[in-house]
mmCIF file of C-alpha atoms in Angstrom:
data_model
loop_
_atom_site.group_PDB
_atom_site.id
_atom_site.type_symbol
_atom_site.label_atom_id
_atom_site.label_comp_id
_atom_site.label_asym_id
_atom_site.label_seq_id
_atom_site.Cartn_x
_atom_site.Cartn_y
_atom_site.Cartn_z
ATOM 1 C CA MET A 9 -4.561 -15.150 -68.971
ATOM 2 C CA THR A 10 -8.104 -16.315 -69.762
ATOM 3 C CA VAL A 11 -10.608 -14.201 -71.732
ATOM 4 C CA PHE A 12 -12.488 -13.536 -68.512
ATOM 5 C CA ASP A 13 -9.290 -12.386 -66.719
ATOM 6 C CA SER A 14 -8.601 -10.036 -69.622
ATOM 7 C CA PHE A 15 -12.130 -8.710 -69.441
ATOM 8 C CA LEU A 16 -11.813 -8.083 -65.719
ATOM 9 C CA THR A 17 -8.419 -6.396 -66.217
ATOM 10 C CA THR A 18 -9.957 -3.978 -68.694
ATOM 11 C CA ILE A 19 -12.546 -2.935 -66.117
ATOM 12 C CA GLN A 20 -9.947 -2.630 -63.379
ATOM 13 C CA GLN A 21 -7.846 -0.388 -65.560
ATOM 14 C CA ALA A 22 -10.894 1.834 -66.118
ATOM 15 C CA GLY A 23 -10.774 2.528 -62.342
ATOM 16 C CA VAL A 24 -14.406 1.709 -61.592
ATOM 17 C CA LEU A 25 -14.078 -1.086 -59.032
ATOM 18 C CA GLU A 26 -14.938 -0.495 -55.373
ATOM 19 C CA THR A 27 -14.084 -2.362 -52.201
ATOM 20 C CA ARG A 28 -16.905 -1.653 -49.756
ATOM 21 C CA GLU A 29 -19.460 -4.463 -49.669
ATOM 22 C CA GLN A 30 -22.826 -3.618 -51.057
ATOM 23 C CA ARG A 31 -25.847 -5.720 -50.181
ATOM 24 C CA VAL A 32 -28.738 -6.469 -52.528
ATOM 25 C CA LEU A 33 -31.741 -7.989 -50.750
ATOM 26 C CA PHE A 34 -34.380 -9.728 -52.801
ATOM 27 C CA LEU A 35 -37.799 -9.966 -51.145
ATOM 28 C CA VAL A 36 -39.204 -13.320 -52.304
ATOM 29 C CA LEU A 37 -42.973 -13.217 -52.067
ATOM 30 C CA PRO A 38 -45.384 -16.167 -52.606
ATOM 31 C CA GLN A 39 -46.083 -16.842 -56.237
ATOM 32 C CA VAL A 40 -43.059 -14.883 -57.355
ATOM 33 C CA ASN A 41 -42.305 -14.878 -61.119
ATOM 34 C CA LEU A 42 -38.997 -16.587 -61.842
ATOM 35 C CA LEU A 43 -37.653 -14.133 -64.410
ATOM 36 C CA ASP A 44 -38.633 -11.155 -62.259
ATOM 37 C CA LEU A 45 -36.331 -12.541 -59.616
ATOM 38 C CA ALA A 46 -33.611 -14.156 -61.726
ATOM 39 C CA GLY A 47 -33.124 -11.232 -64.147
ATOM 40 C CA PRO A 48 -31.982 -8.597 -61.666
ATOM 41 C CA ALA A 49 -30.218 -11.227 -59.571
ATOM 42 C CA GLN A 50 -28.106 -12.206 -62.626
ATOM 43 C CA VAL A 51 -27.228 -8.577 -63.282
ATOM 44 C CA PHE A 52 -25.870 -7.996 -59.808
ATOM 45 C CA ASP A 53 -24.173 -11.433 -59.747
ATOM 46 C CA ALA A 54 -22.465 -10.480 -62.999
ATOM 47 C CA ALA A 55 -21.359 -7.169 -61.451
ATOM 48 C CA ALA A 56 -19.929 -9.132 -58.528
ATOM 49 C CA ARG A 57 -18.113 -11.499 -60.864
ATOM 50 C CA LEU A 58 -16.623 -8.521 -62.658
ATOM 51 C CA GLY A 59 -15.186 -7.153 -59.434
ATOM 52 C CA MET A 60 -17.872 -5.157 -57.650
ATOM 53 C CA PRO A 61 -18.338 -6.289 -54.000
ATOM 54 C CA TYR A 62 -22.028 -7.127 -54.189
ATOM 55 C CA ARG A 63 -23.563 -9.694 -51.814
ATOM 56 C CA LEU A 64 -26.957 -11.080 -52.845
ATOM 57 C CA ILE A 65 -29.429 -12.030 -50.059
ATOM 58 C CA PHE A 66 -32.724 -13.753 -50.746
ATOM 59 C CA CYS A 67 -35.167 -13.206 -47.885
ATOM 60 C CA ALA A 68 -38.826 -13.919 -47.165
ATOM 61 C CA HIS A 69 -41.430 -13.910 -44.431
ATOM 62 C CA ARG A 70 -41.057 -17.695 -44.258
ATOM 63 C CA PRO A 71 -38.130 -19.974 -45.117
ATOM 64 C CA GLU A 72 -39.856 -21.671 -48.083
ATOM 65 C CA VAL A 73 -41.750 -20.007 -50.962
ATOM 66 C CA CYS A 74 -43.347 -21.531 -54.061
ATOM 67 C CA SER A 75 -42.932 -19.575 -57.267
ATOM 68 C CA ALA A 76 -45.729 -18.987 -59.786
ATOM 69 C CA GLN A 77 -44.035 -21.468 -62.100
ATOM 70 C CA GLY A 78 -43.943 -24.188 -59.450
ATOM 71 C CA LEU A 79 -40.279 -24.024 -58.504
ATOM 72 C CA VAL A 80 -39.924 -23.987 -54.694
ATOM 73 C CA PHE A 81 -37.342 -21.730 -53.015
ATOM 74 C CA ALA A 82 -36.054 -23.094 -49.698
ATOM 75 C CA HIS A 83 -33.700 -21.951 -46.928
ATOM 76 C CA LEU A 84 -34.566 -18.332 -47.571
ATOM 77 C CA GLN A 85 -33.191 -15.780 -45.120
ATOM 78 C CA PRO A 86 -35.540 -14.070 -42.610
ATOM 79 C CA LEU A 87 -36.472 -10.403 -42.986
ATOM 80 C CA GLU A 88 -33.316 -9.159 -41.329
ATOM 81 C CA PRO A 89 -32.789 -5.460 -40.566
ATOM 82 C CA VAL A 90 -31.837 -3.422 -43.642
ATOM 83 C CA GLN A 91 -28.831 -1.114 -43.466
ATOM 84 C CA PRO A 92 -28.455 2.347 -44.994
ATOM 85 C CA GLY A 93 -27.174 2.056 -48.536
ATOM 86 C CA ASP A 94 -28.646 -1.397 -49.088
ATOM 87 C CA LEU A 95 -30.638 -2.067 -52.212
ATOM 88 C CA VAL A 96 -33.965 -3.916 -51.736
ATOM 89 C CA ILE A 97 -35.579 -5.474 -54.875
ATOM 90 C CA VAL A 98 -39.117 -6.780 -54.892
ATOM 91 C CA PRO A 99 -39.731 -9.136 -57.845
ATOM 92 C CA GLY A 100 -43.202 -9.351 -59.332
ATOM 93 C CA LEU A 101 -45.786 -12.001 -58.455
ATOM 94 C CA GLN A 102 -48.966 -13.541 -59.874
ATOM 95 C CA LEU A 103 -51.678 -11.282 -58.463
ATOM 96 C CA ASP A 104 -54.481 -13.635 -59.561
ATOM 97 C CA SER A 105 -53.303 -16.011 -56.803
ATOM 98 C CA GLU A 106 -54.981 -15.620 -53.402
ATOM 99 C CA GLU A 107 -51.714 -16.737 -51.790
ATOM 100 C CA ALA A 108 -49.859 -13.912 -53.557
ATOM 101 C CA ARG A 109 -52.371 -11.320 -52.399
ATOM 102 C CA ARG A 110 -52.177 -12.519 -48.783
ATOM 103 C CA GLY A 111 -48.376 -12.091 -49.047
ATOM 104 C CA LEU A 112 -48.754 -8.518 -50.194
ATOM 105 C CA TRP A 113 -50.985 -7.702 -47.264
ATOM 106 C CA GLU A 114 -48.768 -9.379 -44.678
ATOM 107 C CA PRO A 115 -48.151 -6.683 -42.024
ATOM 108 C CA ALA A 116 -44.591 -7.856 -41.323
ATOM 109 C CA ILE A 117 -43.655 -7.369 -45.002
ATOM 110 C CA ILE A 118 -45.248 -3.915 -45.259
ATOM 111 C CA ARG A 119 -43.562 -2.857 -42.030
ATOM 112 C CA TRP A 120 -40.160 -4.242 -43.243
ATOM 113 C CA LEU A 121 -40.333 -2.337 -46.542
ATOM 114 C CA ARG A 122 -41.323 0.847 -44.821
ATOM 115 C CA GLN A 123 -38.520 0.532 -42.310
ATOM 116 C CA ALA A 124 -36.005 -0.242 -45.041
ATOM 117 C CA TYR A 125 -36.889 2.964 -46.890
ATOM 118 C CA ASP A 126 -37.013 5.073 -43.724
ATOM 119 C CA GLY A 127 -33.566 3.672 -42.840
ATOM 120 C CA GLY A 128 -31.983 4.999 -46.055
ATOM 121 C CA SER A 129 -32.233 2.046 -48.415
ATOM 122 C CA THR A 130 -33.097 2.196 -52.100
ATOM 123 C CA ILE A 131 -36.240 0.206 -52.890
ATOM 124 C CA ALA A 132 -36.923 -1.177 -56.357
ATOM 125 C CA SER A 133 -39.704 -3.343 -57.763
ATOM 126 C CA VAL A 134 -40.062 -5.452 -60.863
ATOM 127 C CA CYS A 135 -43.429 -5.752 -62.604
ATOM 128 C CA THR A 136 -46.274 -6.328 -60.073
ATOM 129 C CA GLY A 137 -43.811 -6.042 -57.183
ATOM 130 C CA ALA A 138 -44.866 -2.382 -57.345
ATOM 131 C CA PHE A 139 -48.075 -3.399 -55.457
ATOM 132 C CA ALA A 140 -45.918 -4.317 -52.437
ATOM 133 C CA LEU A 141 -44.364 -0.844 -52.552
ATOM 134 C CA GLY A 142 -47.851 0.618 -52.810
ATOM 135 C CA GLU A 143 -49.044 -1.267 -49.733
ATOM 136 C CA ALA A 144 -46.094 0.193 -47.823
ATOM 137 C CA GLY A 145 -47.068 3.710 -48.956
ATOM 138 C CA LEU A 146 -43.847 4.124 -50.957
ATOM 139 C CA LEU A 147 -45.663 5.128 -54.181
ATOM 140 C CA ASP A 148 -47.567 8.042 -52.675
ATOM 141 C CA GLY A 149 -46.838 11.148 -54.680
ATOM 142 C CA ARG A 150 -44.222 9.325 -56.781
ATOM 143 C CA ARG A 151 -43.933 8.476 -60.439
ATOM 144 C CA SER A 152 -44.119 4.725 -60.927
ATOM 145 C CA THR A 153 -44.910 2.029 -63.419
ATOM 146 C CA THR A 154 -45.687 -1.754 -63.589
ATOM 147 C CA HIS A 155 -46.665 -4.401 -66.165
ATOM 148 C CA TRP A 156 -48.976 -2.975 -68.766
ATOM 149 C CA VAL A 157 -51.862 -5.309 -67.826
ATOM 150 C CA ALA A 158 -51.733 -4.017 -64.211
ATOM 151 C CA LEU A 159 -51.321 -0.285 -64.788
ATOM 152 C CA ALA A 160 -55.026 0.527 -64.258
ATOM 153 C CA ALA A 161 -55.228 -1.691 -61.180
ATOM 154 C CA LEU A 162 -52.108 -0.040 -59.697
ATOM 155 C CA GLN A 163 -53.542 3.421 -60.203
ATOM 156 C CA GLU A 164 -56.949 2.445 -58.816
ATOM 157 C CA ARG A 165 -55.548 0.810 -55.676
ATOM 158 C CA TYR A 166 -53.007 3.558 -54.965
ATOM 159 C CA PRO A 167 -54.629 6.789 -56.272
ATOM 160 C CA ARG A 168 -51.841 8.963 -54.823
ATOM 161 C CA ALA A 169 -49.306 7.283 -57.113
ATOM 162 C CA ARG A 170 -48.426 8.886 -60.443
ATOM 163 C CA VAL A 171 -48.584 5.838 -62.684
ATOM 164 C CA LEU A 172 -46.819 6.132 -66.051
ATOM 165 C CA GLU A 173 -47.867 4.019 -69.037
ATOM 166 C CA SER A 174 -44.876 4.241 -71.408
ATOM 167 C CA ALA A 175 -41.736 3.647 -69.304
ATOM 168 C CA LEU A 176 -39.518 0.665 -68.956
ATOM 169 C CA PHE A 177 -38.587 1.835 -65.471
ATOM 170 C CA VAL A 178 -38.983 4.966 -63.358
ATOM 171 C CA HIS A 179 -36.563 6.377 -60.773
ATOM 172 C CA ASP A 180 -38.137 8.701 -58.213
ATOM 173 C CA ASN A 181 -35.717 9.555 -55.412
ATOM 174 C CA ARG A 182 -34.908 6.265 -53.680
ATOM 175 C CA VAL A 183 -37.865 4.364 -55.160
ATOM 176 C CA THR A 184 -37.601 2.642 -58.550
ATOM 177 C CA THR A 185 -40.312 0.711 -60.335
ATOM 178 C CA SER A 186 -40.155 -1.195 -63.619
ATOM 179 C CA ALA A 187 -42.532 -2.571 -66.216
ATOM 180 C CA GLY A 188 -43.133 -6.182 -67.023
ATOM 181 C CA ILE A 189 -40.874 -9.135 -66.401
ATOM 182 C CA ALA A 190 -37.756 -8.734 -68.609
ATOM 183 C CA SER A 191 -37.624 -4.957 -67.935
ATOM 184 C CA GLY A 192 -36.307 -5.896 -64.470
ATOM 185 C CA ILE A 193 -32.936 -6.504 -66.237
ATOM 186 C CA ASP A 194 -33.095 -3.036 -67.765
ATOM 187 C CA MET A 195 -33.932 -1.556 -64.315
ATOM 188 C CA ALA A 196 -31.057 -3.396 -62.650
ATOM 189 C CA LEU A 197 -28.608 -2.159 -65.256
ATOM 190 C CA SER A 198 -29.892 1.380 -64.740
ATOM 191 C CA LEU A 199 -29.330 1.090 -60.981
ATOM 192 C CA LEU A 200 -25.786 -0.130 -61.738
ATOM 193 C CA GLU A 201 -25.206 2.847 -63.992
ATOM 194 C CA GLN A 202 -26.310 5.232 -61.265
ATOM 195 C CA ARG A 203 -23.769 3.690 -58.881
ATOM 196 C CA HIS A 204 -20.826 2.881 -61.137
ATOM 197 C CA GLY A 205 -21.233 4.812 -64.403
ATOM 198 C CA PRO A 206 -22.004 3.812 -67.983
ATOM 199 C CA LEU A 207 -18.774 2.058 -68.906
ATOM 200 C CA PHE A 208 -18.920 -0.581 -66.151
ATOM 201 C CA THR A 209 -22.659 -1.062 -66.775
ATOM 202 C CA ALA A 210 -22.044 -1.585 -70.473
ATOM 203 C CA GLN A 211 -19.425 -4.201 -69.590
ATOM 204 C CA VAL A 212 -21.961 -6.032 -67.460
ATOM 205 C CA ALA A 213 -24.571 -5.821 -70.190
ATOM 206 C CA ARG A 214 -22.147 -7.136 -72.723
ATOM 207 C CA TYR A 215 -21.153 -9.970 -70.375
ATOM 208 C CA LEU A 216 -24.837 -10.893 -70.126
ATOM 209 C CA VAL A 217 -25.337 -10.454 -73.905
ATOM 210 C CA VAL A 218 -28.169 -7.977 -73.490
ATOM 211 C CA TYR A 219 -28.712 -4.450 -74.789
ATOM 212 C CA LEU A 220 -28.508 -1.530 -72.369
ATOM 213 C CA ARG A 221 -31.723 0.377 -72.665
ATOM 214 C CA ARG A 222 -32.783 3.651 -70.976
ATOM 215 C CA ASN A 223 -36.071 5.340 -70.324
ATOM 216 C CA GLY A 224 -37.370 8.865 -70.312
ATOM 217 C CA SER A 225 -35.530 11.474 -72.408
ATOM 218 C CA GLN A 226 -32.363 9.374 -72.720
ATOM 219 C CA SER A 227 -31.484 7.272 -75.726
ATOM 220 C CA GLN A 228 -32.886 3.781 -75.616
ATOM 221 C CA ASP A 229 -29.511 2.298 -76.519
ATOM 222 C CA SER A 230 -26.103 3.049 -75.052
ATOM 223 C CA ILE A 231 -23.295 3.976 -77.455
ATOM 224 C CA TYR A 232 -21.194 1.431 -75.567
ATOM 225 C CA LEU A 233 -23.383 -1.347 -76.977
ATOM 226 C CA GLN A 234 -24.538 0.193 -80.265
ATOM 227 C CA TYR A 235 -22.736 -0.967 -83.413
ATOM 228 C CA ARG A 236 -21.654 -4.252 -81.718
ATOM 229 C CA THR A 237 -23.861 -6.710 -83.573
ATOM 230 C CA HIS A 238 -21.238 -7.412 -86.208
ATOM 231 C CA LEU A 239 -18.788 -10.336 -86.083
ATOM 232 C CA ASP A 240 -15.488 -8.663 -86.977
ATOM 233 C CA PRO A 241 -13.035 -9.377 -84.068
ATOM 234 C CA ALA A 242 -10.556 -6.661 -85.164
ATOM 235 C CA VAL A 243 -13.301 -4.006 -85.132
ATOM 236 C CA HIS A 244 -14.559 -5.229 -81.719
ATOM 237 C CA GLN A 245 -10.988 -4.859 -80.461
ATOM 238 C CA ALA A 246 -10.716 -1.387 -81.905
ATOM 239 C CA GLN A 247 -14.007 -0.417 -80.290
ATOM 240 C CA ASP A 248 -12.817 -1.702 -76.903
ATOM 241 C CA TYR A 249 -9.630 0.327 -77.290
ATOM 242 C CA LEU A 250 -11.598 3.490 -78.092
ATOM 243 C CA ILE A 251 -13.965 2.919 -75.151
ATOM 244 C CA ASN A 252 -10.974 2.720 -72.836
ATOM 245 C CA HIS A 253 -9.422 5.881 -74.290
ATOM 246 C CA ILE A 254 -12.540 8.057 -74.630
ATOM 247 C CA ALA A 255 -11.022 11.275 -73.162
ATOM 248 C CA GLY A 256 -7.563 10.900 -74.700
ATOM 249 C CA PRO A 257 -6.237 11.592 -78.150
ATOM 250 C CA VAL A 258 -6.265 8.487 -80.349
ATOM 251 C CA LEU A 259 -4.168 8.388 -83.500
ATOM 252 C CA LEU A 260 -5.500 6.197 -86.334
ATOM 253 C CA GLN A 261 -2.059 4.706 -86.733
ATOM 254 C CA THR A 262 -1.948 3.694 -83.044
ATOM 255 C CA LEU A 263 -5.429 2.161 -83.310
ATOM 256 C CA ALA A 264 -4.450 0.264 -86.459
ATOM 257 C CA ASP A 265 -1.282 -1.031 -84.864
ATOM 258 C CA THR A 266 -3.308 -2.232 -81.853
ATOM 259 C CA VAL A 267 -5.489 -4.480 -83.995
ATOM 260 C CA HIS A 268 -2.634 -5.352 -86.455
ATOM 261 C CA LEU A 269 -4.180 -3.753 -89.536
ATOM 262 C CA SER A 270 -3.162 -0.924 -91.792
ATOM 263 C CA VAL A 271 -4.934 2.349 -91.348
ATOM 264 C CA ARG A 272 -6.708 1.885 -94.666
ATOM 265 C CA SER A 273 -7.845 -1.638 -93.858
ATOM 266 C CA LEU A 274 -9.040 -0.683 -90.409
ATOM 267 C CA THR A 275 -11.017 2.285 -91.701
ATOM 268 C CA ARG A 276 -12.663 0.111 -94.345
ATOM 269 C CA CYS A 277 -13.476 -2.730 -91.957
ATOM 270 C CA PHE A 278 -14.775 -0.363 -89.294
ATOM 271 C CA LYS A 279 -17.034 1.381 -91.740
ATOM 272 C CA GLU A 280 -18.369 -1.879 -93.129
ATOM 273 C CA ALA A 281 -19.056 -3.259 -89.654
ATOM 274 C CA THR A 282 -20.551 -0.163 -87.999
ATOM 275 C CA GLY A 283 -21.419 2.336 -90.643
ATOM 276 C CA LEU A 284 -19.078 4.819 -88.936
ATOM 277 C CA THR A 285 -15.412 5.700 -89.265
ATOM 278 C CA PRO A 286 -13.259 5.169 -86.160
ATOM 279 C CA VAL A 287 -13.134 8.970 -85.696
ATOM 280 C CA GLN A 288 -16.915 9.257 -85.822
ATOM 281 C CA TYR A 289 -17.302 6.402 -83.332
ATOM 282 C CA HIS A 290 -14.825 7.980 -80.940
ATOM 283 C CA GLN A 291 -16.675 11.307 -81.151
ATOM 284 C CA ARG A 292 -19.943 9.600 -80.288
ATOM 285 C CA LEU A 293 -18.294 7.997 -77.294
ATOM 286 C CA GLN A 294 -17.107 11.434 -76.195
ATOM 287 C CA ILE A 295 -20.581 12.898 -76.581
ATOM 288 C CA GLU A 296 -22.078 10.024 -74.539
ATOM 289 C CA LEU A 297 -19.569 10.688 -71.771
ATOM 290 C CA ALA A 298 -20.420 14.390 -71.913
ATOM 291 C CA SER A 299 -24.126 13.610 -71.354
ATOM 292 C CA THR A 300 -23.115 12.137 -67.964
ATOM 293 C CA PHE A 301 -20.923 15.076 -66.977
ATOM 294 C CA LEU A 302 -23.679 17.564 -67.896
ATOM 295 C CA HIS A 303 -25.692 16.306 -64.930
ATOM 296 C CA ASP A 304 -23.091 17.919 -62.655
ATOM 297 C CA PRO A 305 -24.078 21.592 -62.203
ATOM 298 C CA GLY A 306 -20.676 22.349 -60.812
ATOM 299 C CA LEU A 307 -19.009 21.815 -64.218
ATOM 300 C CA SER A 308 -19.061 24.493 -66.901
ATOM 301 C CA ILE A 309 -19.536 23.542 -70.514
ATOM 302 C CA GLU A 310 -15.808 24.211 -71.097
ATOM 303 C CA GLU A 311 -14.882 21.846 -68.242
ATOM 304 C CA VAL A 312 -17.212 19.155 -69.578
ATOM 305 C CA ALA A 313 -15.632 19.493 -72.995
ATOM 306 C CA ARG A 314 -12.127 19.226 -71.513
ATOM 307 C CA LYS A 315 -13.043 16.147 -69.435
ATOM 308 C CA CYS A 316 -14.279 14.386 -72.561
ATOM 309 C CA GLY A 317 -11.091 15.106 -74.506
ATOM 310 C CA PHE A 318 -12.136 18.101 -76.554
ATOM 311 C CA GLU A 319 -9.361 20.697 -76.748
ATOM 312 C CA ASP A 320 -11.804 23.243 -78.206
ATOM 313 C CA ALA A 321 -15.149 23.711 -76.436
ATOM 314 C CA ARG A 322 -16.575 25.210 -79.649
ATOM 315 C CA HIS A 323 -15.908 21.932 -81.416
ATOM 316 C CA PHE A 324 -17.735 20.129 -78.637
ATOM 317 C CA ARG A 325 -20.711 22.487 -78.869
ATOM 318 C CA ARG A 326 -20.909 21.959 -82.624
ATOM 319 C CA LEU A 327 -20.863 18.164 -82.306
ATOM 320 C CA TRP A 328 -23.469 18.280 -79.530
ATOM 321 C CA GLN A 329 -25.765 20.521 -81.565
ATOM 322 C CA ARG A 330 -25.354 18.281 -84.581
ATOM 323 C CA THR A 331 -26.230 15.190 -82.528
ATOM 324 C CA TYR A 332 -29.151 16.516 -80.430
ATOM 325 C CA GLY A 333 -30.336 19.587 -82.332
ATOM 326 C CA VAL A 334 -29.878 21.908 -79.346
ATOM 327 C CA PRO A 335 -26.824 23.390 -77.574
ATOM 328 C CA PRO A 336 -25.413 21.493 -74.584
ATOM 329 C CA SER A 337 -26.619 24.257 -72.248
ATOM 330 C CA VAL A 338 -30.187 23.643 -73.363
ATOM 331 C CA SER A 339 -29.800 19.860 -72.959
ATOM 332 C CA ARG A 340 -28.461 20.402 -69.453
ATOM 333 C CA THR A 341 -31.551 22.418 -68.532
ATOM 334 C CA ILE A 342 -33.828 19.675 -69.938
ATOM 335 C CA GLN A 343 -31.948 16.983 -67.964
ATOM 336 C CA ASN A 344 -32.224 18.932 -64.717
ATOM 337 C CA ILE A 345 -35.961 19.391 -65.220
ATOM 338 C CA SER A 346 -36.579 15.759 -65.964
#
C-alpha cells in the first residue's frame, strides 16, 4: 500500500466520503488572475483525489480567454445551465483592464449568475470576482468582502452591499466572497468544511501543505493542523491516531504501542514537539469537535459532551470554560447570533 493509499484509507475509515457527484463550475472571465482560479481549483481537485466525487468544469462566455498574466485558456465550456446544489466560483480579474470590465458587464454573464443563484446554486467569488456578483445583484443586503485595494470601489459601486474590511472570507446564505488572491484557498477550504466537516477538510489542507484558517469569531487555525510543524514522525503518527479516535477513550499505553514507543518516551517526545501532553492534545481535539456540534440547536450540552467522548458533562463544561472563558451555552448563543 502506498502512502497515498494509506492516507485515503484513513479518510474512508472516518466515514466522510460521499458518492453523489458534485459539480464545481469556475467562471473564467477575461483577464482572470491565475492564482484566483488555480487555488480553489486545486482545493477541490485534492478533495476529488481523496475520494469526494467532485467534477470541475471551467466555463466562459467564449471558448478562449487570456489571463492577466498572459496565459491563454482554450477549449473552455460554454455557460451551461447550472443545477441545484452546484457550486459556482468566480475568480478575480484585473479591473484596470478594459477587456476585464467589458466581461463584467456582459449581459449573458450577469444573467447566468443570477439564474444560477435563483436555481439553488451556491455562488462564491475570489478577490475582485465579487464585482461580477455585484453586477448580478447578489451582494444587495449581504455581507461581503474583496481585495483590500478594491474595498472602497466595491462599496461605492454596490452601495446596498455590506462590505467588510477585515475578513478573509464571508459566508452570507448561499453567497460567499473572499479577500485577495491566496485567500481563495482559505475560502475553498471553508466551503469544504461546510459540506464535509473539519476532519476531511484538514486532511485536504494537509495534503496541500497549507494551514486551515477561519474568519469571524472562529479560531484562525484549526486544531487539526496546529502543532504539526515539527518533524517527529512518531508524534505525527500519534496525532493522526488521536484525530481518528476523538470521541473514544484512548489509553496512553495503546497510543504508545501504536507508535512503538514507551509511554514515557512518547509523552516526552510529544511534549517536546507540540508543547502539549497527548492527553491535553486529545482534549483540544474534543473541544474542537464540540464547537461543531454546538451549532446544532437540537443537541443539549449533555448530548454534545457525550458525542465528543466526555463521560461527564461537567468535565466538558470546565474544559470549555477554561479554553474560551465562557460556558458552552454562552458560546452557542454567540455562534447562533454570528
